[in-house]
Coordinates of C-alpha atoms in Angstrom, one line a residue:
M1 CA -120.0 10.8 91.9
D2 CA -118.8 13.4 89.6
E3 CA -121.7 13.3 87.1
L4 CA -123.8 14.1 90.8
N5 CA -121.8 16.5 91.8
I6 CA -121.6 14.7 95.4
S7 CA -118.4 13.6 97.1
S8 CA -120.4 10.8 99.2
P9 CA -123.2 8.5 98.4
L10 CA -124.2 9.8 102.2
M11 CA -124.9 12.7 100.1
L12 CA -127.3 11.6 97.8
D13 CA -130.3 13.1 97.7
K14 CA -134.0 13.8 96.2
K15 CA -133.4 16.6 94.5
S16 CA -129.6 16.0 92.9
L17 CA -131.5 12.4 92.0
E18 CA -134.1 13.6 89.9
T19 CA -131.7 16.4 88.0
F20 CA -129.2 13.7 87.5
L21 CA -132.2 11.4 85.6
D22 CA -133.6 14.1 83.9
S23 CA -130.5 14.4 82.0
K24 CA -129.6 11.2 81.5
K25 CA -133.1 10.6 80.0
K26 CA -132.0 13.2 77.3
T27 CA -128.4 12.1 76.7
V28 CA -128.7 8.2 76.7
S29 CA -130.3 5.4 75.1
S30 CA -133.2 3.6 77.3
N31 CA -131.2 0.5 77.8
R32 CA -128.3 2.5 79.4
L33 CA -130.8 4.1 81.1
E34 CA -132.3 1.1 82.5
T35 CA -128.5 0.1 83.9
I36 CA -128.0 2.9 85.2
C37 CA -131.2 3.0 87.2
V38 CA -130.3 -1.0 88.4
H39 CA -127.1 0.6 89.8
V40 CA -128.2 3.6 91.4
V41 CA -130.8 0.9 93.3
K42 CA -128.0 -0.8 94.5
I43 CA -126.6 2.3 96.3
F44 CA -129.4 3.0 97.7
D45 CA -129.2 -0.4 99.0
F46 CA -125.9 0.3 100.9
L47 CA -127.0 3.2 102.3
E48 CA -129.8 1.5 103.8
E49 CA -128.2 -1.4 105.1
S50 CA -125.3 1.6 106.8
T51 CA -127.3 4.3 108.0
K52 CA -130.8 2.0 108.6
N53 CA -132.5 5.0 106.5
N54 CA -135.7 3.8 104.3
Y55 CA -135.2 4.5 101.0
S56 CA -137.9 2.5 99.6
A57 CA -140.2 5.6 97.8
I58 CA -137.0 6.0 95.7
K59 CA -135.9 2.6 95.2
E60 CA -139.2 2.4 94.0
K61 CA -139.6 5.0 91.7
L62 CA -136.1 3.5 90.0
T63 CA -137.4 0.5 89.7
T64 CA -140.8 2.0 87.9
L65 CA -138.3 3.9 85.8
A66 CA -135.9 1.1 84.5
K67 CA -139.1 -0.9 83.9
E68 CA -140.4 1.5 81.5
S69 CA -136.7 2.2 80.1
R70 CA -136.5 -1.5 79.4
N71 CA -140.0 -1.4 77.8
T72 CA -138.8 1.5 75.2
Y73 CA -135.7 -0.5 74.4
R74 CA -137.9 -3.6 73.8
D75 CA -140.3 -1.2 71.5
S76 CA -136.9 0.2 69.4
F77 CA -136.7 -3.2 68.2
S78 CA -139.8 -3.9 67.1
A79 CA -139.4 -0.7 64.7
R80 CA -136.8 -2.8 62.2
N81 CA -135.5 -6.4 61.7
D82 CA -131.7 -6.4 62.4
Y83 CA -131.6 -10.0 61.2
I84 CA -129.2 -8.5 57.5
P85 CA -130.9 -10.4 54.1
D86 CA -129.3 -13.6 52.9
V87 CA -128.4 -11.8 49.8
F88 CA -127.3 -8.4 50.9
L89 CA -125.1 -10.3 54.0
N90 CA -123.2 -13.0 50.7
Q91 CA -122.4 -9.8 48.8
T92 CA -121.1 -7.9 51.7
V93 CA -118.8 -10.9 52.3
S94 CA -117.7 -11.9 48.4
L95 CA -116.7 -8.3 47.9
A96 CA -114.9 -8.7 51.3
I97 CA -113.3 -11.8 50.0
K98 CA -112.8 -9.7 47.0
D99 CA -110.5 -6.8 49.0
M100 CA -109.2 -9.1 51.5
N101 CA -107.2 -10.7 48.5
D102 CA -106.7 -7.7 46.1
E103 CA -102.9 -6.8 46.5
D104 CA -103.6 -3.3 44.6
L105 CA -105.4 -2.4 47.9
H106 CA -105.2 0.0 50.4
I107 CA -103.4 -1.8 54.0
S108 CA -105.7 -0.6 55.8
K109 CA -109.2 -1.3 53.8
R110 CA -107.3 -5.0 52.9
I111 CA -107.2 -5.3 56.7
I112 CA -111.3 -3.8 57.1
A113 CA -112.3 -6.5 54.4
C114 CA -111.0 -9.3 56.7
L115 CA -112.4 -8.0 60.1
I116 CA -115.5 -7.7 58.4
I117 CA -115.2 -10.9 57.1
I118 CA -114.5 -12.4 60.8
I119 CA -117.4 -10.5 62.5
A120 CA -120.1 -11.9 59.3
E121 CA -119.0 -15.1 60.5
T122 CA -118.7 -15.7 63.5
G123 CA -121.0 -12.3 65.4
M124 CA -118.4 -11.5 67.8
R125 CA -119.2 -7.6 69.5
A126 CA -117.7 -5.0 67.6
E127 CA -115.6 -4.1 70.9
E128 CA -114.1 -7.8 70.5
L129 CA -113.2 -7.4 66.9
T130 CA -110.9 -4.0 67.5
L131 CA -109.3 -6.1 69.8
L132 CA -108.4 -8.9 68.3
E133 CA -105.4 -9.8 68.7
S134 CA -102.5 -11.9 66.9
G135 CA -101.1 -15.3 67.5
M136 CA -104.5 -16.3 68.9
L137 CA -105.7 -18.9 66.5
E138 CA -105.8 -22.1 67.7
S139 CA -106.9 -25.7 66.5
I140 CA -107.9 -29.4 68.1
Y141 CA -108.4 -32.6 66.4
V142 CA -111.8 -34.1 66.3
K143 CA -111.8 -37.5 66.0
S144 CA -115.5 -37.7 65.4
I145 CA -115.0 -35.9 61.7
D146 CA -111.2 -37.1 61.7
K147 CA -110.3 -33.4 61.0
Y148 CA -108.6 -30.5 62.8
V149 CA -111.6 -27.7 63.7
N150 CA -110.4 -24.2 64.4
Y151 CA -111.0 -21.6 66.9
L152 CA -110.5 -18.2 67.7
K153 CA -109.4 -17.0 71.8
F154 CA -110.3 -13.0 72.1
K155 CA -111.1 -10.9 75.4
T156 CA -115.0 -9.9 76.0
F157 CA -115.8 -7.3 78.7
K158 CA -119.3 -7.7 78.0
T159 CA -119.8 -10.2 80.6
T160 CA -117.9 -8.5 83.2
S161 CA -118.9 -5.8 85.8
S162 CA -116.6 -3.3 84.5
M163 CA -114.8 -2.2 81.3
S164 CA -111.4 -2.1 82.6
E165 CA -111.8 -6.0 83.7
Y166 CA -112.5 -8.7 80.8
K167 CA -112.6 -12.6 80.2
D168 CA -110.5 -14.1 77.9
T169 CA -113.1 -16.9 75.5
Y170 CA -113.0 -18.2 72.7
C171 CA -115.3 -19.1 69.3
Y172 CA -115.2 -21.6 66.5
L173 CA -113.8 -19.9 63.5
T174 CA -115.2 -21.1 59.3
E175 CA -112.5 -22.1 56.9
N176 CA -113.3 -18.1 55.4
A177 CA -112.9 -16.7 58.9
T178 CA -109.7 -18.5 59.8
I179 CA -108.3 -17.5 56.1
A180 CA -109.5 -13.9 56.7
Y181 CA -107.3 -13.7 60.3
K182 CA -104.1 -15.2 59.4
T183 CA -103.9 -12.9 56.2
A184 CA -105.0 -10.2 58.9
E185 CA -102.2 -10.9 61.0
K186 CA -99.8 -10.6 57.5
L187 CA -101.5 -7.3 56.4
M188 CA -101.0 -6.0 60.5
I189 CA -97.2 -6.9 60.4
Q190 CA -96.7 -5.6 57.0
A191 CA -98.5 -2.2 58.2
V192 CA -95.8 -2.6 61.5
E193 CA -92.9 -3.1 59.1
K194 CA -93.5 -0.4 56.7
K195 CA -91.3 2.0 56.2
R196 CA -92.3 5.5 57.2
T197 CA -91.0 8.8 58.7
I198 CA -88.4 8.8 61.6
H199 CA -90.9 11.3 63.2
S200 CA -93.8 8.7 62.8
E201 CA -91.6 5.3 63.2
L202 CA -90.0 7.1 67.0
K203 CA -93.7 8.3 67.9
S204 CA -95.2 4.4 67.0
I205 CA -92.5 3.0 69.5
I206 CA -93.0 5.7 72.4
T207 CA -97.0 5.2 71.8
A208 CA -96.4 1.3 72.3
A209 CA -94.2 1.7 75.3
G210 CA -97.0 4.3 76.9
R211 CA -94.6 7.2 76.6
E212 CA -96.1 9.2 74.7
G213 CA -96.6 11.8 77.6
E214 CA -93.2 13.0 77.9
I215 CA -92.8 13.8 73.9
Q216 CA -92.1 17.7 73.8
K217 CA -94.0 19.4 71.5
V218 CA -92.6 22.7 69.0
K219 CA -94.1 25.0 67.4
G220 CA -97.7 24.5 65.8
G221 CA -97.8 21.4 68.2
R222 CA -96.3 18.9 66.7
Y223 CA -93.7 16.7 68.3
S224 CA -90.3 17.3 68.7
I225 CA -88.3 15.0 66.7
P226 CA -84.8 15.5 69.0
S227 CA -87.5 14.6 72.5
M228 CA -88.6 11.8 70.9
R229 CA -85.2 10.9 69.8
K230 CA -84.4 11.3 73.5
I231 CA -86.9 9.3 74.9
V232 CA -86.0 6.1 72.8
A233 CA -82.3 6.3 73.2
S234 CA -83.5 6.2 77.4
M235 CA -84.9 3.2 77.0
S236 CA -83.5 0.0 78.0
E237 CA -83.4 -2.9 75.8
E238 CA -86.3 -5.1 77.6
E239 CA -88.3 -1.8 77.1
L240 CA -87.4 -1.5 73.7
L241 CA -87.9 -5.8 72.7
Q242 CA -91.8 -5.4 74.8
A243 CA -92.3 -2.1 72.9
E244 CA -92.1 -4.1 69.5
K245 CA -94.1 -7.1 71.4
I246 CA -96.6 -4.2 71.8
R247 CA -96.3 -2.8 67.9
R248 CA -97.4 -6.5 66.7
K249 CA -100.2 -7.3 69.3
Y250 CA -103.6 -5.7 67.8
I251 CA -104.6 -6.8 64.4
Y252 CA -106.6 -3.5 64.2
V253 CA -104.1 -0.9 63.3
N254 CA -103.5 1.9 60.3
G255 CA -101.9 0.4 57.0
D256 CA -99.9 3.9 56.9
T257 CA -98.8 4.2 60.7
G258 CA -98.9 0.7 61.7
R259 CA -100.5 2.4 65.4
Q260 CA -103.3 0.5 66.9
K261 CA -107.1 1.6 65.7
R262 CA -109.4 1.2 68.5
S263 CA -113.3 1.6 68.7
N264 CA -116.5 0.7 67.9
C265 CA -117.1 4.1 66.3
V266 CA -113.6 4.0 64.2
F267 CA -114.8 0.4 63.0
R268 CA -118.4 2.1 62.2
N269 CA -117.0 4.4 59.8
D270 CA -114.2 1.8 58.2
L271 CA -117.3 0.0 57.7
I272 CA -119.4 2.1 56.1
D273 CA -116.3 3.3 54.2
F274 CA -116.7 -0.2 53.1
Y275 CA -120.0 -0.3 51.7
V276 CA -120.0 3.5 50.1
R277 CA -117.1 2.0 48.1
H278 CA -119.1 -1.3 46.8
K279 CA -122.3 0.8 45.9
D280 CA -122.2 0.1 42.4
D281 CA -121.2 -3.3 43.3
I282 CA -123.7 -4.3 45.6
D283 CA -127.4 -5.6 43.7
L284 CA -130.7 -4.7 45.5
S285 CA -132.8 -5.9 43.1
N286 CA -133.3 -9.2 44.4
L287 CA -134.3 -7.6 48.0
K288 CA -137.8 -7.1 48.8
Q289 CA -138.1 -3.6 49.4
T290 CA -139.2 -4.1 53.2
E291 CA -135.7 -5.4 53.7
I292 CA -134.6 -2.4 51.5
D293 CA -136.4 0.0 54.7
D294 CA -134.6 -1.9 57.0
L295 CA -131.4 -1.5 55.6
N296 CA -129.0 1.5 57.8
E297 CA -128.8 4.2 55.3
F298 CA -125.7 7.1 54.9
R299 CA -125.3 10.0 53.6
Y300 CA -122.5 12.9 52.9
T301 CA -124.0 15.8 54.4
N302 CA -121.1 18.0 55.2
E303 CA -117.9 18.5 52.8
S304 CA -115.5 17.7 55.2
K305 CA -116.8 14.2 55.7
F306 CA -116.9 13.6 51.7
E307 CA -113.0 15.1 51.7
R308 CA -112.0 12.9 54.0
D309 CA -113.2 9.4 52.1
F310 CA -112.7 10.6 48.8
S311 CA -108.8 11.1 47.5
T312 CA -107.8 14.0 45.6
V313 CA -108.0 11.5 42.4
Q314 CA -111.7 10.5 43.5
R315 CA -112.6 14.2 44.1
K316 CA -111.6 15.4 40.7
K317 CA -114.1 12.7 39.1
I318 CA -116.7 13.7 41.6
S319 CA -117.2 16.8 44.2
F320 CA -119.3 16.9 47.2
E321 CA -123.0 18.7 45.5
D322 CA -123.1 15.4 43.1
I323 CA -123.2 12.9 45.9
K324 CA -124.6 15.0 48.9
D325 CA -128.0 13.7 48.0
E326 CA -126.8 10.3 47.5
V327 CA -128.2 7.2 50.0
Y328 CA -125.2 4.3 50.9
Y329 CA -126.8 1.4 52.1
Y330 CA -125.0 -0.5 55.3
V331 CA -125.3 -2.5 58.1
N332 CA -124.1 -1.6 61.6
P333 CA -121.6 -4.1 63.1
H334 CA -124.1 -5.1 65.6
R335 CA -126.4 -6.8 63.3
F336 CA -124.1 -9.5 61.7
R337 CA -124.3 -10.6 65.5
V338 CA -127.9 -11.0 65.6
T339 CA -127.9 -12.5 62.4
V340 CA -125.5 -15.0 63.0
C341 CA -127.0 -16.1 66.2
T342 CA -130.4 -16.2 64.0
K343 CA -128.7 -18.6 61.5
L344 CA -127.4 -21.0 64.5
F345 CA -130.6 -20.8 65.9
T346 CA -132.5 -21.6 62.9
S347 CA -130.2 -23.9 62.2
N348 CA -131.0 -26.5 64.6
V349 CA -127.9 -25.9 67.3
H350 CA -128.2 -26.5 70.4
L351 CA -129.0 -23.4 72.5
D352 CA -126.5 -24.2 74.9
Y353 CA -123.5 -23.6 72.2
I354 CA -125.4 -20.9 71.0
V355 CA -125.2 -18.9 74.3
K356 CA -121.5 -20.4 74.5
H357 CA -120.6 -18.9 70.9
M358 CA -121.6 -16.0 71.4
N359 CA -120.4 -15.3 74.8
H360 CA -124.2 -14.1 75.7
L361 CA -125.1 -12.4 79.2
S362 CA -129.0 -13.7 79.5
E363 CA -130.8 -10.5 78.8
D364 CA -129.0 -10.1 74.8
M365 CA -129.8 -13.4 74.5
T366 CA -133.3 -13.5 75.1
I367 CA -133.5 -10.3 72.4
Y368 CA -131.8 -12.3 69.9
Y369 CA -133.8 -15.2 70.6
S370 CA -137.0 -13.1 70.3
K371 CA -136.0 -11.6 67.2
A372 CA -135.0 -15.4 65.2
H373 CA -138.8 -15.7 65.5
E374 CA -140.2 -12.2 65.6
L375 CA -141.7 -12.2 68.7
K376 CA -143.7 -9.3 69.4
D377 CA -144.7 -10.6 72.8
D378 CA -142.4 -9.1 76.1
L379 CA -143.6 -12.2 78.3
K380 CA -140.5 -13.9 79.7
E381 CA -141.0 -17.2 81.6
S382 CA -138.6 -19.1 80.8
L383 CA -136.7 -19.8 84.2
N384 CA -135.3 -23.0 86.1
I385 CA -138.9 -23.6 87.8
L386 CA -136.9 -26.7 89.7
S387 CA -134.2 -25.7 91.1
L388 CA -135.5 -22.4 93.0
L389 CA -138.2 -24.9 95.4
S390 CA -138.0 -24.9 98.6
K391 CA -139.7 -27.0 101.1
D392 CA -142.6 -25.2 102.5
S393 CA -143.3 -23.3 98.8
N394 CA -146.4 -25.8 98.1
G395 CA -145.2 -26.7 95.0
L396 CA -144.9 -23.7 93.9
I397 CA -141.5 -21.5 92.6
E398 CA -139.9 -19.9 95.8
T399 CA -139.7 -16.0 95.6
D400 CA -138.8 -15.4 99.1
P401 CA -134.5 -15.0 99.1
N402 CA -134.5 -15.6 102.6
K403 CA -135.8 -19.2 102.1
V404 CA -133.3 -20.2 99.9
A405 CA -129.7 -21.1 101.0
N406 CA -127.9 -21.5 97.4
E407 CA -126.4 -17.3 97.1
T408 CA -126.8 -17.7 93.3
Y409 CA -130.6 -18.4 93.4
K410 CA -131.2 -15.4 96.0
K411 CA -128.6 -12.9 94.0
L412 CA -131.6 -14.1 90.6
L413 CA -134.2 -13.7 92.9
S414 CA -132.8 -9.7 93.8
D415 CA -133.7 -9.7 90.0
Y416 CA -137.3 -7.6 90.1
V417 CA -137.6 -8.5 86.5
L418 CA -137.2 -12.1 86.9
K419 CA -139.6 -11.8 90.2
E420 CA -142.0 -11.1 87.5
S421 CA -142.0 -13.6 85.8
I422 CA -142.0 -16.0 88.8
D423 CA -145.4 -14.7 89.7
R424 CA -146.5 -15.3 86.6
V425 CA -145.4 -19.0 86.2
N426 CA -147.0 -19.0 90.1
S427 CA -150.3 -18.1 89.2
F428 CA -150.8 -19.8 86.5
L429 CA -149.9 -23.2 88.9
E430 CA -152.5 -21.6 91.9
E431 CA -155.4 -20.9 89.4
N432 CA -155.3 -25.0 88.0
D433 CA -153.8 -25.9 91.5
L434 CA -150.8 -27.8 90.8
N435 CA -147.8 -28.5 91.9
I436 CA -144.8 -28.4 90.2
L437 CA -143.2 -31.3 92.0
T438 CA -145.7 -33.7 91.3
D439 CA -148.2 -32.3 88.5
I440 CA -145.8 -32.5 85.4
D441 CA -147.9 -34.6 83.3
I442 CA -151.1 -32.3 84.2
I443 CA -149.3 -29.2 83.6
L444 CA -147.9 -30.5 80.1
K445 CA -151.7 -31.1 79.5
R446 CA -152.3 -27.3 80.1
L447 CA -149.6 -25.9 78.0
K448 CA -150.5 -28.2 75.0
R449 CA -153.7 -26.3 75.1
L450 CA -151.6 -23.4 75.1
S451 CA -149.1 -24.8 72.2
A452 CA -146.3 -23.7 74.4
P453 CA -143.0 -25.7 74.1
V454 CA -141.1 -27.0 77.0
A455 CA -137.2 -27.4 77.4
S456 CA -135.7 -29.6 80.0
G457 CA -132.0 -29.6 81.9
D458 CA -130.1 -30.8 84.5
L459 CA -131.6 -28.5 87.2
G460 CA -135.0 -29.0 86.0
V461 CA -137.4 -28.0 83.2
C462 CA -138.2 -24.3 81.8
I463 CA -141.7 -23.6 80.3
N464 CA -142.0 -20.9 77.4
I465 CA -145.7 -20.0 78.2
I466 CA -145.9 -17.5 75.5
S467 CA -142.3 -16.5 73.9
Q468 CA -140.2 -19.3 73.4
N469 CA -137.1 -17.5 75.4
I470 CA -134.1 -18.8 76.6
C471 CA -133.8 -19.7 80.0
E472 CA -131.9 -16.6 80.7
K473 CA -130.5 -17.7 84.2
R474 CA -129.6 -21.3 83.4
E475 CA -126.0 -20.6 82.4
I476 CA -125.4 -18.3 85.6
I477 CA -126.6 -21.1 87.5
Y478 CA -124.7 -23.8 86.1
N479 CA -121.7 -22.1 86.1
S480 CA -122.4 -21.4 89.7
L481 CA -122.8 -25.6 90.3
D482 CA -120.0 -26.5 87.9
L483 CA -121.9 -29.4 87.0
Q484 CA -120.2 -32.1 85.6
V485 CA -122.3 -35.0 83.7
I486 CA -121.4 -38.5 85.5
L487 CA -122.4 -41.9 84.9
P488 CA -124.7 -42.5 87.8
T489 CA -124.1 -44.8 90.5
Y490 CA -126.6 -47.2 92.3
K491 CA -127.7 -44.4 94.9
D492 CA -128.8 -42.2 92.2
I493 CA -130.0 -44.1 89.7
H494 CA -133.6 -43.7 90.8
Y495 CA -133.1 -39.9 90.1
T496 CA -131.7 -40.5 86.9
Y497 CA -134.6 -42.9 85.7
N498 CA -136.8 -40.8 86.8
L499 CA -135.0 -37.4 84.8
Y500 CA -135.3 -39.9 81.9
K501 CA -139.3 -40.6 82.2
E502 CA -139.5 -36.8 83.0
R503 CA -137.9 -35.7 79.3
V504 CA -139.6 -38.6 77.0
K505 CA -142.6 -36.8 78.3
I506 CA -141.6 -33.6 77.6
V507 CA -140.3 -34.5 73.9
N508 CA -143.8 -36.6 72.8
H509 CA -145.5 -33.5 74.6
N510 CA -143.2 -30.6 72.2
K511 CA -143.6 -33.5 69.4
E512 CA -147.4 -32.9 69.2
I513 CA -146.8 -29.3 69.8
S514 CA -144.7 -28.8 66.5
L515 CA -146.9 -31.1 64.5
K516 CA -149.4 -28.6 65.1
N517 CA -147.6 -25.7 64.0
N518 CA -144.0 -26.1 62.5
I519 CA -142.4 -23.1 64.4
Y520 CA -141.5 -25.1 67.1
E521 CA -140.4 -28.1 65.2
N522 CA -136.9 -26.9 66.2
E523 CA -137.6 -26.8 70.5
Y524 CA -138.8 -30.4 69.4
K525 CA -135.5 -31.5 67.7
R526 CA -133.1 -30.1 70.4
E527 CA -135.3 -31.6 72.9
L528 CA -135.0 -35.3 71.3
N529 CA -130.9 -34.3 70.7
S530 CA -130.7 -34.1 74.6
L531 CA -132.6 -37.0 75.5
S532 CA -130.1 -38.8 72.9
H533 CA -127.5 -37.0 75.0
L534 CA -128.9 -37.7 78.4
V535 CA -128.8 -41.1 77.0
N536 CA -125.7 -41.5 75.7
T537 CA -123.9 -39.9 78.9
R538 CA -125.9 -41.5 81.6
F539 CA -126.5 -45.1 80.6
K540 CA -123.4 -46.1 78.4
K541 CA -119.9 -46.5 79.1

């Protein structure tokens, strides 16, 4: 409301909205603009309900802008392949391992090396990485492989409605990532316990206690030591213990001050510093020119940044003039996430596991899934086709929220992107005079002509007609219903048997498609694994 210069949603009008959107078009990304439009539409939904006024024209304009922004966002991904070339990635991890174990290297740089290894091995988001806490590594014994598997608990903000909230989650850790996490914990403790000036130590304690605003300043803006002593002396023993605990809470800390470092921008700058230091260690000769062109580039455009990144000793050997035209290749933090997701997918890891491991929202899962196959078509046909049927839908997918009982489905149907996908699938069914409930055999035959794979699930079947996008709503649906796999009883054995027969048909269908085009081999293998899982969990005790 502040950005709109209004104190209440009721004051929102067309002129103020247009001014607001025009400013956002110039200052935010297309992805962010789409999100803003969606939220503003919800405000007008509220206004319509509370005031009984008609805002359909404004909502239609917002929806159109949201679609245009979404398309712009999609097109931006086709400009560069965000998958990190294996040669470049392997060198990055090798150099990071070397830095991590180099005891002569500054603690800050060793901690950065640990974080690079963790993000390269797990694909977690940069904001999740920079907020990693100590003491979050756990192990579980897996009987089938007779070994302990490590996993890391952390907080994610992306899958919540606001950045002030978070969700506890976890991901599997490789051996390299496990070693990096343990090393980072030790380095963080060293940084916190490092001997430093009274000024720095007092500031660190007060900051951890959240009382930094109470410190008085002396001439020149420097914090007053007597003022800080007084604040620390006023703290109870419990406050001091809590402050000390907080000082050791986060792994991403400054090696000199021991204080927490935070934000994607700070980590990105540290990541660039890593690549600048290792410019001569990275061999680009084995990369194709197109792969080099896809790497991010960094240049020193001003002397102040050069002086910040290069020590006095280093500046005696090299000047700003010497390097101002130098190109430093690097990859931004997000590209590690894309790469891990792609590697999991192309290694035949089941999509449901990928969604869990990456802590995906449905939208970004679709983006990564598309990148794995470099698909340019933005048609999104993946949806759960049996779960949205109503009794009078005539074998089509229901699009009227008023005819759907489940609240989760009602919310899903308010998504205009999903609505467009449903309309396209329904058009396909109507044009071919097909009933989704009874004509599965015919549908598979028609899809075979289109070389389209099919995915099955407990809630129904997902059709991937043009692009192999994962069913975006599957995660939401499963979470909302809290489904559990159980052995069938005499009451549902008929349903389970029919489900088995349906999946056999789908496996055979995907097999034929994969023999024609091996790009679909992963789909065939995944459905075959899914069929085996069904047999083992539903028919065997």
